[in-house]
PDB file of C-alpha atoms in Angstrom:
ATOM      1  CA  UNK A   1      48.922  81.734  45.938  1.00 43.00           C
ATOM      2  CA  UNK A   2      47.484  78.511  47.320  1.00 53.00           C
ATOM      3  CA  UNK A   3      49.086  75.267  45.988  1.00 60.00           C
ATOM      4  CA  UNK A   4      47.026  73.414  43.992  1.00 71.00           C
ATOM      5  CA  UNK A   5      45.827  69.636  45.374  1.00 82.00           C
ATOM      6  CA  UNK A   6      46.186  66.912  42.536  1.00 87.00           C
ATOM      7  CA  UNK A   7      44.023  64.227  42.254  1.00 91.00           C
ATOM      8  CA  UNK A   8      45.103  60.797  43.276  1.00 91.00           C
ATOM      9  CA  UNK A   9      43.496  57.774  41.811  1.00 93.00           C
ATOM     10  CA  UNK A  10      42.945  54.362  43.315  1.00 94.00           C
ATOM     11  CA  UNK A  11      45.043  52.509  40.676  1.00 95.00           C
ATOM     12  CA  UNK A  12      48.684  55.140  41.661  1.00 94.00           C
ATOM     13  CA  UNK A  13      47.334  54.553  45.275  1.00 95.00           C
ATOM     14  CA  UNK A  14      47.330  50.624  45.226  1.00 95.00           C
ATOM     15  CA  UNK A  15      50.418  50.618  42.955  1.00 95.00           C
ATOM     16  CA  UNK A  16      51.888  52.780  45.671  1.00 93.00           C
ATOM     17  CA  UNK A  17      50.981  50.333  47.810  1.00 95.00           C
ATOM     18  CA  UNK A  18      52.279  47.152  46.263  1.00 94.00           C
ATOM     19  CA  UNK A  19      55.750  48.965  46.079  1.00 93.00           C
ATOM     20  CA  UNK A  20      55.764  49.648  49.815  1.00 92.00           C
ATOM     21  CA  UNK A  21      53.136  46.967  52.081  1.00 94.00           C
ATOM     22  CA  UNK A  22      56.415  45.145  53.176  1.00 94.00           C
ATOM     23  CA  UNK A  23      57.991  47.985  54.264  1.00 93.00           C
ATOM     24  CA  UNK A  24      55.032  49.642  56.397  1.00 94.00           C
ATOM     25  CA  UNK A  25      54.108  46.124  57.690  1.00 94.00           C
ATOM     26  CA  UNK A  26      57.379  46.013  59.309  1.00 94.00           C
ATOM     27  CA  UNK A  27      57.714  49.237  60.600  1.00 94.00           C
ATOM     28  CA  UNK A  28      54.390  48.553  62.288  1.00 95.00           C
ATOM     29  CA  UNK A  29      55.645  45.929  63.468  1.00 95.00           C
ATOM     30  CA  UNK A  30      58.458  47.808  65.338  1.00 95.00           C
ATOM     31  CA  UNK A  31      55.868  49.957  66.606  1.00 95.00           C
ATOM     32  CA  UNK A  32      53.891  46.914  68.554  1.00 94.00           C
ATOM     33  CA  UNK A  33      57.863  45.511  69.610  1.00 95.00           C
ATOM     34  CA  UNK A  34      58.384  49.176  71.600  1.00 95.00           C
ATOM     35  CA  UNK A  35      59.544  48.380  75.344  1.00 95.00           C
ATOM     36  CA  UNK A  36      57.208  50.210  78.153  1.00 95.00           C
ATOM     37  CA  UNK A  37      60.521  51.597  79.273  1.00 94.00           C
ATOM     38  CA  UNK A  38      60.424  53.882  75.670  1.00 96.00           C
ATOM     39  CA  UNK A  39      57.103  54.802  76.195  1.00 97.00           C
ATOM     40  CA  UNK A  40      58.253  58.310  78.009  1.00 97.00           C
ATOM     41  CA  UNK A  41      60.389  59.238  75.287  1.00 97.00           C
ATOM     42  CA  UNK A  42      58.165  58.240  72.941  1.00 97.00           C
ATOM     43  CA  UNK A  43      55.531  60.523  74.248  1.00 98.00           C
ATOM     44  CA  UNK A  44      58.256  63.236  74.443  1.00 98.00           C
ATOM     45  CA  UNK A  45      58.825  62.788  70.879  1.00 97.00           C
ATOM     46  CA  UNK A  46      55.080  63.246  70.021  1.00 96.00           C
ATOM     47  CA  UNK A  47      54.628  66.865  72.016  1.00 97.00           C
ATOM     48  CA  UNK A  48      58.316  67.862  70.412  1.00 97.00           C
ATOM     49  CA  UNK A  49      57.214  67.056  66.343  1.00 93.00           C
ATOM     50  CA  UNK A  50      54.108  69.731  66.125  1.00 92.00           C
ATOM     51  CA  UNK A  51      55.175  72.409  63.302  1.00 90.00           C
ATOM     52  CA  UNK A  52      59.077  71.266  63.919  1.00 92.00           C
ATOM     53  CA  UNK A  53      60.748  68.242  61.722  1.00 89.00           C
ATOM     54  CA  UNK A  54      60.984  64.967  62.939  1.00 89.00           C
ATOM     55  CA  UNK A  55      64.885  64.807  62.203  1.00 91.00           C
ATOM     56  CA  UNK A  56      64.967  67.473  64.802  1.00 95.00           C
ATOM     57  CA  UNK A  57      62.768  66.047  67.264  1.00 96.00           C
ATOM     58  CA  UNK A  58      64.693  62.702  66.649  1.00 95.00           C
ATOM     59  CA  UNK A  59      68.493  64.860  68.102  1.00 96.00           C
ATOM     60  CA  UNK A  60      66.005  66.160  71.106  1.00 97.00           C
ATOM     61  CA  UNK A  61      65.396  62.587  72.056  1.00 97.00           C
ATOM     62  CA  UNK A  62      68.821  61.655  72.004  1.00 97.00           C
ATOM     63  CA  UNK A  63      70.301  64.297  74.066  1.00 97.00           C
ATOM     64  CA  UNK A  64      67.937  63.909  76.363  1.00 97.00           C
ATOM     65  CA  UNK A  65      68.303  60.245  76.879  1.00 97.00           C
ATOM     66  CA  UNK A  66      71.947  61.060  77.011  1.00 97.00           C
ATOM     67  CA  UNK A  67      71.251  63.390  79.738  1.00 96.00           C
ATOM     68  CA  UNK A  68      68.862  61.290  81.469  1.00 96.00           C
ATOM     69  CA  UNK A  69      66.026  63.408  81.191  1.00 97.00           C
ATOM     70  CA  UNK A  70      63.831  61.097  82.546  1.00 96.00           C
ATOM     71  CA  UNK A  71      65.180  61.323  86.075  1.00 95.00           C
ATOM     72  CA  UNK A  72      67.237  64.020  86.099  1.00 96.00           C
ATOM     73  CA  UNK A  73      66.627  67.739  86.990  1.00 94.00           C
ATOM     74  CA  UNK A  74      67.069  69.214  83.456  1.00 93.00           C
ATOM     75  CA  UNK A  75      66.103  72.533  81.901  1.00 96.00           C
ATOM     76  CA  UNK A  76      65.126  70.967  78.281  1.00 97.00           C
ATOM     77  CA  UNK A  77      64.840  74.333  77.104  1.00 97.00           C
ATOM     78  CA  UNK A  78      68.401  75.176  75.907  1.00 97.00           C
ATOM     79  CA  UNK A  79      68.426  71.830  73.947  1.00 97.00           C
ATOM     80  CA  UNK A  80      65.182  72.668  72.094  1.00 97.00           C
ATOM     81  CA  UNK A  81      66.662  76.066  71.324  1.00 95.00           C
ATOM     82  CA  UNK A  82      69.981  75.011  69.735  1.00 95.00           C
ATOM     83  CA  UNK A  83      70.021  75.575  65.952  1.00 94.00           C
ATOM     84  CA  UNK A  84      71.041  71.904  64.859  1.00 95.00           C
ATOM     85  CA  UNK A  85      68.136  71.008  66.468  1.00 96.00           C
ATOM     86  CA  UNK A  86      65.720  73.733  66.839  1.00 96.00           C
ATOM     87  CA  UNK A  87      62.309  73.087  67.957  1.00 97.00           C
ATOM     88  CA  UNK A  88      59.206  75.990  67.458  1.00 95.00           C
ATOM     89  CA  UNK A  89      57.524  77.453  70.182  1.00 95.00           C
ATOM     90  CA  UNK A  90      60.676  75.834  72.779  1.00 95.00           C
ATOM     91  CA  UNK A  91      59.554  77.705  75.652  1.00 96.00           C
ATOM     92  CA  UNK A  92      56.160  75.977  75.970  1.00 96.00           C
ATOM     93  CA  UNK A  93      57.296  72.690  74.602  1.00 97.00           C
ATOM     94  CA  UNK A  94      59.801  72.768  77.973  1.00 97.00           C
ATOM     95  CA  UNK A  95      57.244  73.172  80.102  1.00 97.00           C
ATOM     96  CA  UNK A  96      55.167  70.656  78.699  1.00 97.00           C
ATOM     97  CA  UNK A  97      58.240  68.308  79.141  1.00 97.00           C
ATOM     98  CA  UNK A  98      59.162  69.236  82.568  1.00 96.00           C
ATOM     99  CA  UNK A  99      55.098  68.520  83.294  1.00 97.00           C
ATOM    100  CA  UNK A 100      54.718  65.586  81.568  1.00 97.00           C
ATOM    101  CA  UNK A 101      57.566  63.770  83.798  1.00 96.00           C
ATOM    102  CA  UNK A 102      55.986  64.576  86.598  1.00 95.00           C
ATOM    103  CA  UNK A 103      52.882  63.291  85.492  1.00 96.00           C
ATOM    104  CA  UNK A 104      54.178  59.980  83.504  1.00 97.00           C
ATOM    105  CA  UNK A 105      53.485  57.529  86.150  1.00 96.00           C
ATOM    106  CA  UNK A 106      49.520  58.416  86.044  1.00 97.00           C
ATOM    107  CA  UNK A 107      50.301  58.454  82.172  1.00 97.00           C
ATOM    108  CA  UNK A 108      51.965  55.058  82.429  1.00 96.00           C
ATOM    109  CA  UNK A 109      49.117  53.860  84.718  1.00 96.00           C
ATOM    110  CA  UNK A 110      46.562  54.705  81.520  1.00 96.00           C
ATOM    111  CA  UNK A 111      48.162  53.531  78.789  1.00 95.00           C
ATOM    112  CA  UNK A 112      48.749  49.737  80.636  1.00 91.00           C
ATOM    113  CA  UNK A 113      45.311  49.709  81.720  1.00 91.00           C
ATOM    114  CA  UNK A 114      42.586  47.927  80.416  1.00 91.00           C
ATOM    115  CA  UNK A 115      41.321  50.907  78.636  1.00 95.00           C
ATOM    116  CA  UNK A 116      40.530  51.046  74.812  1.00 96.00           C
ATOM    117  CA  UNK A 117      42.721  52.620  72.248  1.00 96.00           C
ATOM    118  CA  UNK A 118      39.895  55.638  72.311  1.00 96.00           C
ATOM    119  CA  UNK A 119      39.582  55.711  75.787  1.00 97.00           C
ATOM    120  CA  UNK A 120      43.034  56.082  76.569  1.00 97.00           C
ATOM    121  CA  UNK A 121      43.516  58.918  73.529  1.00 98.00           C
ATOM    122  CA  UNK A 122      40.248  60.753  75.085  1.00 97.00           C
ATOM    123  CA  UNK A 123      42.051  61.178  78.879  1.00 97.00           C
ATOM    124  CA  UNK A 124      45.374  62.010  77.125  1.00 98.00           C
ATOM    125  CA  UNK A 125      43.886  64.549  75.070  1.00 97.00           C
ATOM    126  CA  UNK A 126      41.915  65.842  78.336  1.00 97.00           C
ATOM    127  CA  UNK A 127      44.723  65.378  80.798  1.00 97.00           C
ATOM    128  CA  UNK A 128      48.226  66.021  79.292  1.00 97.00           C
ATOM    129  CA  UNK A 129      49.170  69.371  78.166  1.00 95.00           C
ATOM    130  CA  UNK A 130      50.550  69.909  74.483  1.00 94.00           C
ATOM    131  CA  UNK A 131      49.158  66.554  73.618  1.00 95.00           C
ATOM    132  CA  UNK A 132      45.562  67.340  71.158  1.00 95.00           C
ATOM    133  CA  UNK A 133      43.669  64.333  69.372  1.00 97.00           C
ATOM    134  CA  UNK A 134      46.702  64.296  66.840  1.00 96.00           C
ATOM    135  CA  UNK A 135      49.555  64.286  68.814  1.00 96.00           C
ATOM    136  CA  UNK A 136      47.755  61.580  71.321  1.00 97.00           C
ATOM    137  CA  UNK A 137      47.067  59.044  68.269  1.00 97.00           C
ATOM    138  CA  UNK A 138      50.351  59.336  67.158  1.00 96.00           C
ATOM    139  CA  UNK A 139      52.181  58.683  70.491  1.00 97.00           C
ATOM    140  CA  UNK A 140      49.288  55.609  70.623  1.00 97.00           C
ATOM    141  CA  UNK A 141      50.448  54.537  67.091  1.00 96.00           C
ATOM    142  CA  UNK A 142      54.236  54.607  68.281  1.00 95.00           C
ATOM    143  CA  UNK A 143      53.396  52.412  70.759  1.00 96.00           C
ATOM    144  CA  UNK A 144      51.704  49.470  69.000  1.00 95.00           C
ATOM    145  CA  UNK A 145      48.447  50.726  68.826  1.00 95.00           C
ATOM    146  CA  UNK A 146      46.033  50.669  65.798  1.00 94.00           C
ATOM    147  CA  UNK A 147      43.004  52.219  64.430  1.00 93.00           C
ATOM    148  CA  UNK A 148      43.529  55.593  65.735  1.00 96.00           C
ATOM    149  CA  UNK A 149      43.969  58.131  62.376  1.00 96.00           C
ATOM    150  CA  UNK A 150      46.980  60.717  63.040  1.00 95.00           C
ATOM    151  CA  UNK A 151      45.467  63.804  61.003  1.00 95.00           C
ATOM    152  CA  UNK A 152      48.320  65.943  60.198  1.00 90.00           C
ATOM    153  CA  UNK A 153      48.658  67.768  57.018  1.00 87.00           C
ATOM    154  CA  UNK A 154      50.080  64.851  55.225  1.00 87.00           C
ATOM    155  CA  UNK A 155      47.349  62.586  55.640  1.00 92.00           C
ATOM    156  CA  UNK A 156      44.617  65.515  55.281  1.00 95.00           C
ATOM    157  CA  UNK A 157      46.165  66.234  51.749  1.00 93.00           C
ATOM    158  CA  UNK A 158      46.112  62.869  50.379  1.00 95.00           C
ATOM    159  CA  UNK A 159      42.310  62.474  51.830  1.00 96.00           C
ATOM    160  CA  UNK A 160      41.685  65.336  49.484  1.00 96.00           C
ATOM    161  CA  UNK A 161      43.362  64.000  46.836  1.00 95.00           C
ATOM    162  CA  UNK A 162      41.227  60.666  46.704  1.00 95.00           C
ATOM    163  CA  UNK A 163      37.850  62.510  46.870  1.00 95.00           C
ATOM    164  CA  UNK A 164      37.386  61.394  50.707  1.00 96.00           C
ATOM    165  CA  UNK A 165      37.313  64.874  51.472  1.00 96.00           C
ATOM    166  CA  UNK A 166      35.827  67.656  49.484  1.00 93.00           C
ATOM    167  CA  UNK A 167      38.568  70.416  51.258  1.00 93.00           C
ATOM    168  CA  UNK A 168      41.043  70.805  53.711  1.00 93.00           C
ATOM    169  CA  UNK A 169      39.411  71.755  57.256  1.00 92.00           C
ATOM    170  CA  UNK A 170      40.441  75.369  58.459  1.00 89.00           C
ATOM    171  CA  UNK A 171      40.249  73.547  61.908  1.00 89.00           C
ATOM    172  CA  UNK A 172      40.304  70.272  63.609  1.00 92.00           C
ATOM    173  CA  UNK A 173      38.255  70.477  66.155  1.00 94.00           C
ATOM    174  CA  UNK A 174      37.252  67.426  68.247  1.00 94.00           C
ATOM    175  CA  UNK A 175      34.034  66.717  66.883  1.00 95.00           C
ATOM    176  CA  UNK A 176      35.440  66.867  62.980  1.00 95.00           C
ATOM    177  CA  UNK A 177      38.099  65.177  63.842  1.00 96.00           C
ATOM    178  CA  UNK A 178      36.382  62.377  65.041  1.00 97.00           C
ATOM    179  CA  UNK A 179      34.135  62.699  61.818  1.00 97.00           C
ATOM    180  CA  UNK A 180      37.115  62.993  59.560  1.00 97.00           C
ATOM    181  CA  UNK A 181      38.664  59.537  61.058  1.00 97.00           C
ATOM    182  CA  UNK A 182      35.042  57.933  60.879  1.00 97.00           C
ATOM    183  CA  UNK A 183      35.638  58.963  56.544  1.00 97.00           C
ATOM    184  CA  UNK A 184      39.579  57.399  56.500  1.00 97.00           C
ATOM    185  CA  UNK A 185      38.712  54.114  58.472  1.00 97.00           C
ATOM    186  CA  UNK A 186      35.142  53.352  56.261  1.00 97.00           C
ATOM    187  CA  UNK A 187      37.784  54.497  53.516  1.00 97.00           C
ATOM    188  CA  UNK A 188      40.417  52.378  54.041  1.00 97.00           C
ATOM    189  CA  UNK A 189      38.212  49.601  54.215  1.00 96.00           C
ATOM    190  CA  UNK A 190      36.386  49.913  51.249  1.00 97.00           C
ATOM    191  CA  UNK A 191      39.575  49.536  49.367  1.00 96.00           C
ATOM    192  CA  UNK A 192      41.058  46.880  51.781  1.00 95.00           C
ATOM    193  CA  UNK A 193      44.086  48.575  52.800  1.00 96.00           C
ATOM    194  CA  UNK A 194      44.334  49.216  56.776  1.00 95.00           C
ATOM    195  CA  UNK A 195      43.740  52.402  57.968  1.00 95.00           C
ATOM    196  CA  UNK A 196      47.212  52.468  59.759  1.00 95.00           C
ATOM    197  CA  UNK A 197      49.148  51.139  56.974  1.00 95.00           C
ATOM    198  CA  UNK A 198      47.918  53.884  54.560  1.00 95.00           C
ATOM    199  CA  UNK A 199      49.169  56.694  56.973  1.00 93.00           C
ATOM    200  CA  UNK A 200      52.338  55.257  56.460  1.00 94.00           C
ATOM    201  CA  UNK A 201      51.955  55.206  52.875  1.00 94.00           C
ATOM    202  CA  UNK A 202      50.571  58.351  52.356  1.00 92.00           C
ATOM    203  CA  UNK A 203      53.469  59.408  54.293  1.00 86.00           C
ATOM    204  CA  UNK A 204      55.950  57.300  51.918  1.00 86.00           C
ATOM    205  CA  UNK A 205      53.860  59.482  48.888  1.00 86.00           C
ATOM    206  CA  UNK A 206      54.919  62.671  50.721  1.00 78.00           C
ATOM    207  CA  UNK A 207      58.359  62.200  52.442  1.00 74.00           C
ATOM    208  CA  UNK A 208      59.646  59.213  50.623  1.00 68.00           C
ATOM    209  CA  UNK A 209      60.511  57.972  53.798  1.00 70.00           C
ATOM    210  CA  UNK A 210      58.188  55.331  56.184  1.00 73.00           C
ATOM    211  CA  UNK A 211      58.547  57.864  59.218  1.00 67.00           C
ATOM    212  CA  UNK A 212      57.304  57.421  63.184  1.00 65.00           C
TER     213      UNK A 212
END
């Protein structure tokens, strides 16, 4: 049986809000203070967290910076397979890590460019495997950018929940996903709360933690 979706109104929303604004500001703040050297790991992070927790995502990054990952000739594999840490679907996630070090200096290249926000998501999204419109704003986000809506089933929910949406989409594809952002951002400015600051706090709602 399909769990029911419970309204949300604006007043719990904003109260929400109130409780938490310091909180999110400054973890959005660590986001824009992330050194270029993170940026690798931090994109590692965002093709590791798809349908696996972000506690376990958060022991893959650390053993692998232990390991030196980054420069070293390492199977990633039997890390993302190890139950303390277990990752889904750890056979293709390893490739897509052993790829995307081999690729990161073109990756690198992009994201210090003088490209947009959008025009950087669009080539990741185009050119780096395991990395889809989601996964690309959210590495983005992690790296001090804004403006760029990280659609996971968290945010979805609570888009729902506020009317913004009629339903949950079956599928993101890229054109409704670009529609559904279009809805959050003309959202979250109608009730003068930044778009980026209420994915944190719709994940606060969810998790009760202010997550990356």
């Amino acid at each position: 049986m399909k769990k029911q979706i419970t309204p949300l109104s604006l007043k719990d929303l904003k109260s929400n809000y109130g409780n938490q604004k310091s909180n999110i500001r400054n973890r959005l703040k660590d986001f824009s203070n992330v050194p270029s050297s993170e940026y690798f790991y931090e994109l590692v992070y965002c093709l590791l967290t798809p349908q696996s927790s972000a506690a376990n995502a958060d022991k893959v990054i650390n053993i692998l910076k232990d390991k030196k990952f980054k420069v070293r000739d390492i199977d990633p594999e039997p890390i993302l397979r190890q139950k303390d840490c277990y990752i889904r679907f750890h056979k293709n996630k390893s490739k897509y890590l052993i790829t995307v070090k081999d690729q990161f200096p073109l990756i690198a290249e992009q994201v210090n460019g003088r490209l947009t926000s959008e025009e950087i998501r669009l080539w990741l999204v185009k050119n780096v495997k395991g990395l889809g419109w989601k996964e690309s704003s959210h590495f983005l986000r992690n790296i001090g950018h804004r403006n760029l809506a990280i659609l996971d089933r968290h945010i979805l929910r609570n888009l729902v929940r506020l009317g913004v949406l009629r339903v949950l989409p079956k599928t993101l594809t890229a054109k409704n996903y670009l529609q559904i952002e279009e809805k959050f951002q003309k959202f979250s400015m109608s009730i003068d709360i930044p778009m980026d600051e209420l994915d944190l706090l719709f994940w606060s709602m969810e998790t009760g933690e202010i997550l990356k």
